[in-house]
Structure formats: structure tokens, C-alpha cells
Amino acid sequence: MSLPTIRLAVDAVVFGYDPKEGISVLLIQRKYDPFKGGWALPGGLVNEDESLEHAVERELEEETGVKVDYLEQLYTFGNPGRDPRNRVVAVAYYGLVKKSDFILYAATDADDAKWFHWDELPELAFDHKDILETAIKRLRGKIRYEPIGFELLDDKFPFSDLHKLYENVLDKEVDRRNFKKKFLQLDILTELEEKVSEGPGRPGSLFKFNQEKYDKFKKEGFNFEI
Amino acid sequence: MSLPTIRLAVDAVVFGYDPKEGISVLLIQRKYDPFKGGWALPGGLVNEDESLEHAVERELEEETGVKVDYLEQLYTFGNPGRDPRNRVVAVAYYGLVKKSDFILYAATDADDAKWFHWDELPELAFDHKDILETAIKRLRGKIRYEPIGFELLDDKFPFSDLHKLYENVLDKEVDRRNFKKKFLQLDILTELEEKVSEGPGRPGSLFKFNQEKYDKFKKEGFNFEI
DNA sequence: ATCTAATTGTGTATTTACTACAATAATAAT
DNA sequence: ATTATTATTGTAGTAAATACACAATTAGAT
């Protein structure tokens, strides 16, 4: 019996957030065939001695210059035929970053690296559209019962930013007052003395995310649902 | 650049249910080294032209004789060193079956195939303990907001069986009356005229799972939480 | 036949969460 | 200063989740 020659790759769906523009996705323009010139998720083959997480982080930095601080395995896409050349099975990850933390640059397999608003995506190579849709669904599901999202906000932020983030991700209106009640009940935010006014309107206090209390909750299991 | 020689495998965590004994897990005894004679999850290498799902179903039937009707991808385990011989990345799946539907037999790589109560598991080969724990967590999480579990019950069942199943999986007491209210509100069960008495006590009606309504809910998204 | 233990069916308080609305306060623009 | 905009606070009605009580029905023991 000959050894199967299946290649193993990783792909990354990186969501970036900006309070003004909403959610974006990081894509690269392919330098080589197949799909030369087409847009695709950053990613590439896994090296023999590296972990999957390492492979994602490496490819991501090589191709785009982005280092993610939150990274989670999404799903493994393995249909024969998803790559026209060979059998390639891809383990997809998704990550969250503050968009403003990075200046993108393209290198190695990528001709360009760009943020696309998640409502205005170009055609994607391979089955990357499926991967992206899976990631969006997962993010939407996850944010409802686990307070992700602090990775997407500044260290100190007005409550309205958090609220907008949720409305952006969930793509629907969320009652501001009840949302705040629920979130403050969770007790993982620290309200600061400082205030900011963003444009007109009464300025709100800044909040800080309390990592300590968050870790405690994570151990004991969250009881939280938006 | 030489091609990485990473091998791709699938592993299956199959949960079986029996109202009297609770939840069991299907394990095989390994016929060959490494871990010869040790217990492990059924699984094996993926063929070049088959889908991952096909590979799981094939290996499962080859090694144990079990055909699963519910199968879902769990997680991909890819740490270098998880297999002492080579780099093997394993895509793990988990499935649910009615235990009484099968007579186990062991073949190919397996010397034996057996159900183990999930509280009394033997030592497992490779990182299969991690895989199993991940699967248990996932099952516990999933059953709380999606009415899985009908795969584990007979076609017609007294309500108490469903209740016991939940208490078994969640490993805690669940108020019988409130549980029933919540489940009946969901409106995916049909109450039959027939009654059964299991030992002493007032006999209860039998219920049937309503696949049609279930599918409708699945499309529109469940709003259900135990 | 009678009693006991086990189990199901039905119902009702009580508490908690959700939602909506109104009143008030702080700031920016004019 | 006046007005518009947005944030905060409070209140209250409604809905939902939870806890708990009790009657009804059966098998098996005596």
C-alpha cells in the first residue's frame, strides 16, 4: 500500500474591527497559480515539525505582517477537489485583531494584503468562501455566550463602542440599556473616572476589561447570553 | 524544498446510550504497535480520494461494525509528537448511536471492540484521552441548546427516558417538571396514546420525535436552552 | 384486599429577566 | 443662550424561568 500523499495546510480568517467602519476581513492577493491574482485567505502548508497554531501564525505574519492575539481553530476542510492541483486538507483558524494595531504588508506568496469590509467581499479562491462563512457563523455564535470582542477594542473604551461592536457582529439592533445591564451584571468591566465625548452628546465613562475576573469566570463557566 | 510528509488520519468518538447504563464510548483494542494491546479510539489514515466523513465512517465500520447516523466534526489534533512514529494529524469526529442497534465485531487493525461506560475508561493510546475529553465537553455544550439525543433513544420513548438522558449527559439533576414544560413548548415531540409502565409507578405516555418540525426549527434557528 | 413505594400529571407561587417608556443630565453646534 | 444630540437613571408592566406542592396511577409486598 502506497502512502497517501495528502498535503496539510492552514488558513486564517482574521477579523479586524474599527468602531467607525465595523468588521473587516484580511485577504491576500495570490502571486502564483492557481487563482493567480485572485483574493484568498492567508495560509499555506504546514511544516513537518511545527504545530498547527504555529503554522497559522507564521503564514499570517509572512504574508501580511499581522500577529493575532486571539486565535481559535474553526474547522477542517477536506473535500477532495477543493484544490485543483492536489489533495490538500486545510485546517482553518479564525482570529481577532484591532485593525489599527497593524500596517499591512504583502510578502512571499502574496502580491497584496488588504482589509475588506465583510459586506463587500471579492470573489475568493478555492473554497475560501465556505471557510469565511463558517467563520462568520462561529463568531456570531460565540460572541453571544462568551464575551470575546475585547480583542477588538482599545484598552479603554466607552460603553457605546462595545455596544456598537455587538450590533455590528450580530448584524441587528440590540437594546442599549438591557445590553448594558446584562454586561455590567457579569462584572468583568471596570468603570473608570475618565470620560470621553465622541462628537456631540453627553460623554460616557470609559471602561476597562478586567482580565482577572474574566479568567475566573472562564474557569467556572460563563452564564451569559445576549 | 521537499514536501512535508505529514500523514492525515481520522478518529471517531462514538457515544452510545442505554437508559439503564447511561452513556458509553466505543473503543478498540489495538492489534499493532505502537500501543499494541492498548485501548484507543477507532480511526485510521484517510485515503487519497475520499472525504474525511467517508474515512471516518469506513474506518468505524471496518474496525467495529458500527454505522453512525449522526456524525459531526469535533476538532483537529495536530501536535507534533502525538504519534511516536511519524507526524500524524488527526481530524476527530464524534457521533451518536443507539447502543442496542449494533453487535460489535473487531476487524482489521482492531483486536477487540467494546463499549466502556464514560466514567470507567481505561488508559488510552496516543492523545486519545484529550480527544475524548474534548468530545464530552462538546456533547455537553451542544445538548443544552440543540435537541440532539433522539439518535440515542428508541423511536418511541417515555418522557422519563429523555429526562434521564439529559441528566446523564449533563451529569446533574434537572427538574423533571420544568424540563418537560420546556421541551414540550419546543413542539418537536408528538405524544402518543400508548402508555408504558416501567416497573412500579404510574405509566407515562410514549412520545415520538417529530423530524418535520425539528427540521423547520433547525432552519429558523433554535431558541432553546436547558 | 390493603399498604407502600415509585412514578407521572397538573397546578401554582415566587423570583428573575426582559422590554418599554419617561425624566434628567452633559455636551456640541448654532 | 438655545437647541439638538446622546448618555444615564429610574420605574413599571410583562414575560419567562424556577421552585415547590399535591393528586393520580400503578407494581409489588404483606
XYZ file of C-alpha atoms (C1' of nucleotides) in Angstrom:
512
model
C 0.000 0.000 0.000
C 1.487 3.318 -1.025
C 1.328 6.202 1.386
C -1.369 8.703 0.619
C 0.136 11.997 -0.471
C -2.264 14.337 1.208
C -0.905 17.784 1.887
C -1.829 19.670 5.008
C -2.400 23.390 5.009
C -3.714 26.023 7.380
C -5.853 29.025 6.524
C -6.661 32.027 8.653
C -9.789 34.115 8.826
C -8.694 37.282 10.592
C -11.399 39.677 11.633
C -10.377 43.248 12.251
C -12.525 45.811 13.959
C -12.795 49.531 13.762
C -15.634 51.313 15.559
C -16.245 53.534 12.567
C -16.052 51.007 9.771
C -17.202 47.854 11.529
C -15.885 44.377 10.851
C -13.322 43.646 8.164
C -11.618 40.519 6.940
C -7.965 40.229 5.993
C -7.329 38.881 2.499
C -4.298 38.439 0.273
C -3.922 38.601 -3.457
C -2.340 35.426 -4.795
C 1.000 35.740 -6.523
C 1.025 32.291 -8.124
C -1.302 29.898 -9.855
C -3.857 28.544 -9.307
C -6.080 31.579 -8.843
C -3.146 33.882 -9.592
C -4.274 37.453 -8.971
C -7.344 36.270 -7.084
C -8.146 37.066 -3.478
C -7.800 34.391 -0.840
C -7.422 33.801 2.866
C -3.857 33.941 4.139
C -2.437 30.481 4.738
C -0.122 27.792 3.484
C 1.386 24.383 4.027
C 2.266 23.149 7.484
C 5.917 22.335 8.088
C 6.840 18.886 9.288
C 7.831 19.872 12.786
C 5.582 22.760 13.666
C 2.268 22.833 15.421
C -0.829 23.901 13.521
C -1.113 27.099 15.522
C 2.484 27.930 14.764
C 1.887 27.361 11.082
C -1.049 29.776 11.018
C 0.799 32.449 12.910
C 3.865 32.041 10.710
C 1.988 32.162 7.416
C -0.049 35.083 8.597
C 2.953 37.111 9.533
C 4.869 36.156 6.402
C 2.073 37.067 4.072
C 0.518 40.063 5.762
C 2.579 41.246 8.728
C -0.258 40.635 11.168
C 0.222 38.980 14.553
C -3.020 37.783 16.109
C -3.570 37.743 19.840
C -6.717 35.665 19.731
C -6.735 32.554 17.599
C -9.084 29.617 17.615
C -9.436 26.552 15.482
C -12.514 26.765 13.300
C -13.000 23.697 11.162
C -11.088 21.391 8.874
C -11.970 21.472 5.211
C -11.006 18.298 3.428
C -13.166 17.656 0.413
C -11.206 16.041 -2.404
C -11.144 18.570 -5.204
C -11.095 21.709 -3.095
C -7.636 22.369 -4.558
C -7.448 21.789 -8.323
C -3.841 20.560 -8.188
C -3.577 18.081 -5.364
C -5.390 16.774 -2.386
C -4.943 19.485 0.204
C -6.696 19.393 3.540
C -6.888 22.744 5.269
C -7.294 23.354 8.967
C -8.929 26.749 9.247
C -8.457 29.104 12.176
C -10.088 32.378 12.965
C -8.627 35.280 14.835
C -9.470 38.738 16.058
C -7.326 41.852 15.966
C -7.578 45.570 16.422
C -7.212 46.843 12.916
C -5.365 49.955 13.993
C -2.561 47.875 15.521
C -1.125 46.882 12.155
C 0.307 48.234 8.988
C -0.214 45.571 6.366
C 2.497 44.499 4.005
C 2.445 41.699 1.476
C 5.243 39.192 1.028
C 6.130 35.595 -0.013
C 3.068 34.114 -1.755
C 1.081 37.320 -1.573
C 1.113 40.213 -4.007
C -1.056 42.350 -1.818
C -2.780 42.229 1.562
C -5.899 44.211 2.302
C -8.818 44.575 4.655
C -12.240 44.084 3.103
C -15.441 45.080 4.819
C -17.270 41.861 5.476
C -20.248 43.032 3.475
C -18.173 43.822 0.436
C -16.029 40.797 -0.212
C -14.500 39.950 -3.580
C -14.666 36.517 -5.183
C -12.486 34.138 -3.291
C -10.142 31.355 -4.428
C -10.633 27.674 -3.606
C -13.439 27.041 -1.092
C -12.464 30.074 0.892
C -15.947 31.489 0.688
C -17.219 28.470 2.621
C -14.486 28.898 5.179
C -15.290 32.551 5.624
C -18.989 31.897 6.045
C -18.266 29.234 8.609
C -16.089 31.694 10.478
C -18.735 34.401 10.481
C -21.322 31.980 11.814
C -18.948 30.860 14.520
C -18.066 34.376 15.546
C -21.742 35.289 15.715
C -22.496 32.238 17.783
C -19.559 32.590 20.088
C -19.922 36.255 20.918
C -23.407 35.598 22.253
C -22.319 33.457 25.145
C -18.682 34.319 25.609
C -17.536 37.899 25.846
C -14.984 37.826 23.079
C -14.563 41.145 21.492
C -12.229 42.826 23.893
C -9.503 41.844 21.487
C -11.218 44.153 19.047
C -11.486 47.205 21.254
C -8.951 49.599 22.696
C -7.725 49.146 26.209
C -10.110 51.800 27.455
C -13.346 52.251 25.635
C -16.702 53.948 26.074
C -19.547 51.549 26.561
C -21.117 52.605 23.323
C -18.157 51.099 21.459
C -18.831 47.686 22.950
C -22.484 48.055 22.143
C -21.756 49.003 18.551
C -19.395 46.068 18.216
C -22.136 43.664 19.201
C -24.624 45.246 16.858
C -22.043 45.037 14.113
C -21.169 41.400 14.644
C -24.703 40.222 15.200
C -25.967 42.444 12.410
C -29.052 43.515 14.318
C -30.178 46.043 16.869
C -29.524 45.254 20.491
C -31.321 47.220 23.203
C -28.672 49.515 24.609
C -29.967 49.666 28.164
C -30.616 46.000 28.629
C -27.341 45.157 26.968
C -25.543 47.346 29.450
C -27.415 45.888 32.403
C -26.544 42.385 31.341
C -22.931 43.148 30.695
C -22.360 45.027 33.926
C -24.023 42.230 35.858
C -21.328 39.945 34.525
C -18.882 42.087 36.439
C -15.912 41.803 34.139
C -15.694 45.501 33.351
C -14.163 48.251 35.457
C -15.689 51.676 35.124
C -13.084 54.441 35.138
C -13.350 58.032 36.307
C -12.315 59.349 32.913
C -14.902 60.373 30.422
C -14.777 60.866 26.695
C -17.082 62.643 24.388
C -17.151 61.299 20.896
C -18.759 64.052 18.891
C -21.913 65.607 20.285
C -23.792 64.152 23.182
C -23.216 63.550 26.834
C -19.850 61.911 27.353
C -19.800 58.456 28.852
C -17.350 56.908 31.275
C -14.534 54.823 29.912
C -14.439 51.165 30.769
C -11.624 48.715 31.125
C -11.773 45.000 30.641
C -10.978 43.085 33.812
C -8.858 40.111 32.740
C -8.644 38.684 36.245
C -12.376 38.387 36.740
C -12.742 37.160 33.196
C -10.349 34.273 33.835
C -12.255 33.390 36.982
C -15.491 33.223 35.026
C -13.883 31.208 32.288
C -12.929 28.545 34.798
C -16.351 28.407 36.394
C -18.211 28.632 33.116
C -19.961 31.703 31.884
C -23.608 32.246 32.450
C -24.127 34.902 29.900
C -26.216 35.271 26.845
C -27.010 38.233 24.690
C 12.021 22.399 -0.772
C 10.997 18.830 -0.045
C 7.359 18.080 0.526
C 6.393 17.636 4.133
C 5.380 14.057 4.839
C 2.534 14.663 7.183
C 0.011 11.863 7.398
C -3.657 12.561 7.815
C -5.887 10.407 9.969
C -9.406 10.485 11.335
C -10.580 9.351 14.749
C -14.103 8.763 15.961
C -15.625 9.278 19.374
C -18.845 7.306 19.272
C -21.224 7.762 22.161
C -23.749 5.047 22.769
C -26.703 5.327 25.057
C -28.691 2.876 27.066
C -31.322 4.142 29.510
C -30.196 1.667 32.162
C -26.437 2.024 31.856
C -26.100 5.610 30.693
C -23.509 6.887 28.256
C -20.792 4.671 26.847
C -17.904 5.214 24.492
C -16.806 2.836 21.765
C -13.151 1.790 21.955
C -10.964 -0.694 20.136
C -8.020 -2.696 21.296
C -5.013 -2.108 19.073
C -3.627 -5.057 17.184
C -0.315 -3.492 16.211
C 2.390 -1.293 17.654
C 2.606 1.365 18.888
C 0.351 0.847 21.899
C -0.267 -2.759 20.852
C -2.904 -4.211 23.155
C -3.877 -0.769 24.392
C -7.303 0.806 24.029
C -7.855 3.570 21.540
C -10.494 5.400 19.566
C -11.436 3.798 16.262
C -9.807 5.562 13.330
C -7.115 5.431 10.706
C -5.480 7.063 7.734
C -7.515 8.931 5.150
C -7.336 7.607 1.597
C -6.221 9.914 -1.157
C -9.588 10.261 -2.824
C -12.108 10.022 -0.041
C -13.737 12.730 2.005
C -12.982 12.974 5.697
C -16.510 11.899 6.618
C -16.192 8.877 4.392
C -12.907 7.956 6.009
C -14.420 8.040 9.492
C -17.424 6.007 8.505
C -15.262 3.489 6.685
C -12.760 3.025 9.492
C -15.525 2.801 12.025
C -17.321 0.084 10.182
C -14.135 -1.807 9.378
C -12.911 -1.832 12.929
C -16.110 -2.158 14.917
C -19.106 -2.817 12.681
C -20.862 0.341 13.767
C -22.606 2.692 11.352
C -23.318 6.101 12.834
C -26.338 8.123 11.839
C -25.202 11.339 13.478
C -21.644 12.470 12.886
C -20.049 15.827 13.434
C -16.536 17.136 13.124
C -15.056 17.811 16.519
C -11.553 19.211 16.324
C -8.255 18.585 14.594
C -5.377 17.403 16.725
C -2.031 18.160 15.184
C 0.679 18.492 17.781
C 3.983 17.146 16.531
C 4.775 14.161 18.699
C 1.225 12.977 19.286
C 2.189 9.860 17.338
C 5.587 8.446 18.347
C 6.389 7.189 14.835
C 5.559 9.967 12.405
C 3.829 13.253 12.164
C 0.172 12.339 12.048
C -2.553 14.943 12.170
C -5.930 13.586 13.201
C -9.297 15.083 12.389
C -11.592 13.901 15.157
C -15.333 13.367 14.745
C -17.965 12.485 17.256
C -21.116 10.530 16.706
C -24.156 9.228 18.492
C -25.800 5.836 18.234
C -28.344 3.689 19.971
C -26.224 1.039 21.577
C -28.798 -1.666 21.093
C -28.713 -1.220 17.306
C -25.344 -2.923 16.943
C -23.492 -6.083 17.602
C -19.847 -5.153 17.794
C -17.191 -7.084 15.987
C -13.499 -6.303 15.716
C -11.545 -6.471 12.477
C -8.556 -5.067 10.518
C -6.430 -3.053 12.964
C -8.552 -3.939 15.965
C -8.265 -6.984 18.188
C -11.395 -6.161 20.073
C -14.141 -3.551 20.139
C -16.036 -2.709 23.305
C -18.307 -0.179 24.949
C -16.906 1.473 28.060
C -19.010 3.461 30.461
C -17.748 7.008 30.223
C -16.950 7.091 33.916
C -14.855 3.951 33.738
C -12.478 4.431 30.865
C -9.198 2.579 30.516
C -5.892 4.246 29.684
C -5.940 5.407 26.113
C -3.292 5.376 23.403
C -1.829 8.499 21.788
C -3.602 11.703 22.830
C -6.956 9.989 22.668
C -7.764 10.996 26.223
C -7.637 14.646 25.126
C -9.827 13.901 22.151
C -12.366 12.122 24.294
C -12.487 14.924 26.820
C -12.982 17.446 24.058
C -15.836 15.365 22.724
C -17.540 15.105 26.095
C -17.332 18.846 26.576
C -18.765 19.415 23.133
C -21.623 16.984 23.663
C -22.452 18.634 26.990
C -22.408 22.035 25.401
C -24.340 21.074 22.345
C -27.155 19.190 24.007
C -28.041 22.295 26.018
C -29.085 24.352 23.049
C -29.795 21.824 20.349
C -32.018 18.824 20.981
C -29.593 16.152 19.950
C -30.206 12.967 21.729
C -33.000 11.490 19.692
C -30.306 9.488 17.989
C -29.744 7.882 21.355
C -33.318 6.948 22.139
C -35.742 4.460 20.667
C -38.293 5.562 18.141
C -40.964 5.718 20.817
C -39.881 6.526 24.322
C -41.398 7.555 27.648
C -40.553 11.093 28.615
C -38.588 9.886 31.577
C -36.041 8.355 29.194
C -35.348 11.733 27.646
C -35.118 13.285 31.060
C -32.687 10.644 32.266
C -30.603 11.096 29.129
C -30.175 14.778 29.874
C -29.319 14.156 33.489
C -26.815 11.569 32.351
C -25.107 13.742 29.784
C -25.088 16.909 31.864
C -24.178 14.935 34.964
C -26.532 16.869 37.218
C -30.135 16.895 38.371
C -32.655 18.609 36.144
C -36.144 19.378 37.471
C -38.458 16.898 35.817
C -41.475 19.182 35.539
C -39.718 22.250 34.265
C -37.699 20.180 31.843
C -40.849 18.706 30.426
C -42.524 22.101 30.120
C -39.561 23.489 28.248
C -39.300 20.557 25.916
C -42.979 20.366 25.098
C -43.028 24.091 24.399
C -40.478 23.436 21.683
C -43.147 21.423 19.979
C -40.968 18.821 18.334
C -42.443 15.868 20.185
C -45.666 14.043 19.451
C -47.432 12.481 22.397
C -48.919 9.082 21.585
C -51.949 7.344 23.043
C -49.895 4.355 24.112
C -48.610 4.095 27.616
C -45.874 2.050 29.206
C -45.159 1.190 32.752
C -41.556 0.520 33.580
C -41.614 -1.147 36.945
C -43.753 0.351 39.692
C -45.297 3.764 39.282
C -47.857 5.388 37.140
C -47.281 4.640 33.482
C -46.444 7.520 31.175
C -47.372 8.226 27.574
C -44.931 7.361 24.870
C -43.523 10.163 22.768
C -42.260 10.299 19.236
C -39.729 12.676 17.803
C -41.189 14.902 15.085
C -38.493 15.169 12.429
C -40.514 17.558 10.272
C -40.917 20.201 12.940
C -37.355 19.679 14.009
C -36.071 20.468 10.525
C -38.207 23.589 10.431
C -36.690 24.760 13.691
C -33.216 23.955 12.522
C -33.653 26.261 9.564
C -35.031 29.120 11.631
C -32.584 28.622 14.445
C -33.441 27.082 17.765
C -34.359 29.136 20.732
C -33.858 26.540 23.346
C -31.713 26.190 26.352
C -31.696 23.728 29.201
C -57.664 -6.532 49.736
C -54.572 -3.271 51.585
C -50.445 -0.843 52.065
C -46.158 1.116 50.402
C -43.017 2.875 47.210
C -42.292 4.647 42.816
C -43.537 7.404 39.108
C -46.369 10.590 36.296
C -49.590 14.536 35.692
C -51.187 19.119 36.912
C -51.001 23.359 39.069
C -49.375 27.493 41.462
C -46.483 30.809 43.845
C -42.189 33.247 43.600
C -38.423 35.020 41.669
C -35.849 36.661 37.984
C -35.192 38.597 33.484
C -36.818 41.401 29.580
C -38.714 45.398 27.476
C -40.537 49.838 27.068
C -41.076 54.403 28.399
C -40.214 58.769 30.702
C -37.248 62.018 33.076
C -32.869 64.099 33.564
C -28.027 65.421 32.690
C -23.911 66.603 29.951
C -22.028 68.346 25.909
C -21.652 70.379 20.925
C -23.295 73.276 17.386
C -25.593 77.447 16.229
C -28.476 81.202 25.498
C -30.899 77.926 22.830
C -31.381 73.769 20.608
C -30.100 69.167 19.249
C -27.921 65.043 20.435
C -26.630 61.428 23.210
C -25.960 59.210 27.828
C -27.733 57.997 32.265
C -31.210 56.878 35.716
C -35.492 55.258 37.321
C -39.855 52.941 37.105
C -43.100 49.744 35.824
C -45.530 46.279 33.269
C -44.862 41.899 31.031
C -42.877 37.566 30.199
C -40.173 33.768 31.404
C -37.649 30.708 34.425
C -37.643 28.347 38.691
C -39.056 26.118 42.855
C -42.242 23.510 45.010
C -46.765 21.150 46.402
C -50.028 17.678 45.727
C -53.090 14.431 43.468
C -53.385 10.277 40.472
C -51.904 5.781 38.955
C -49.504 1.684 39.046
C -46.432 -2.682 40.712
C -45.202 -5.371 44.199
C -45.172 -6.775 49.142
C -47.947 -8.266 53.069
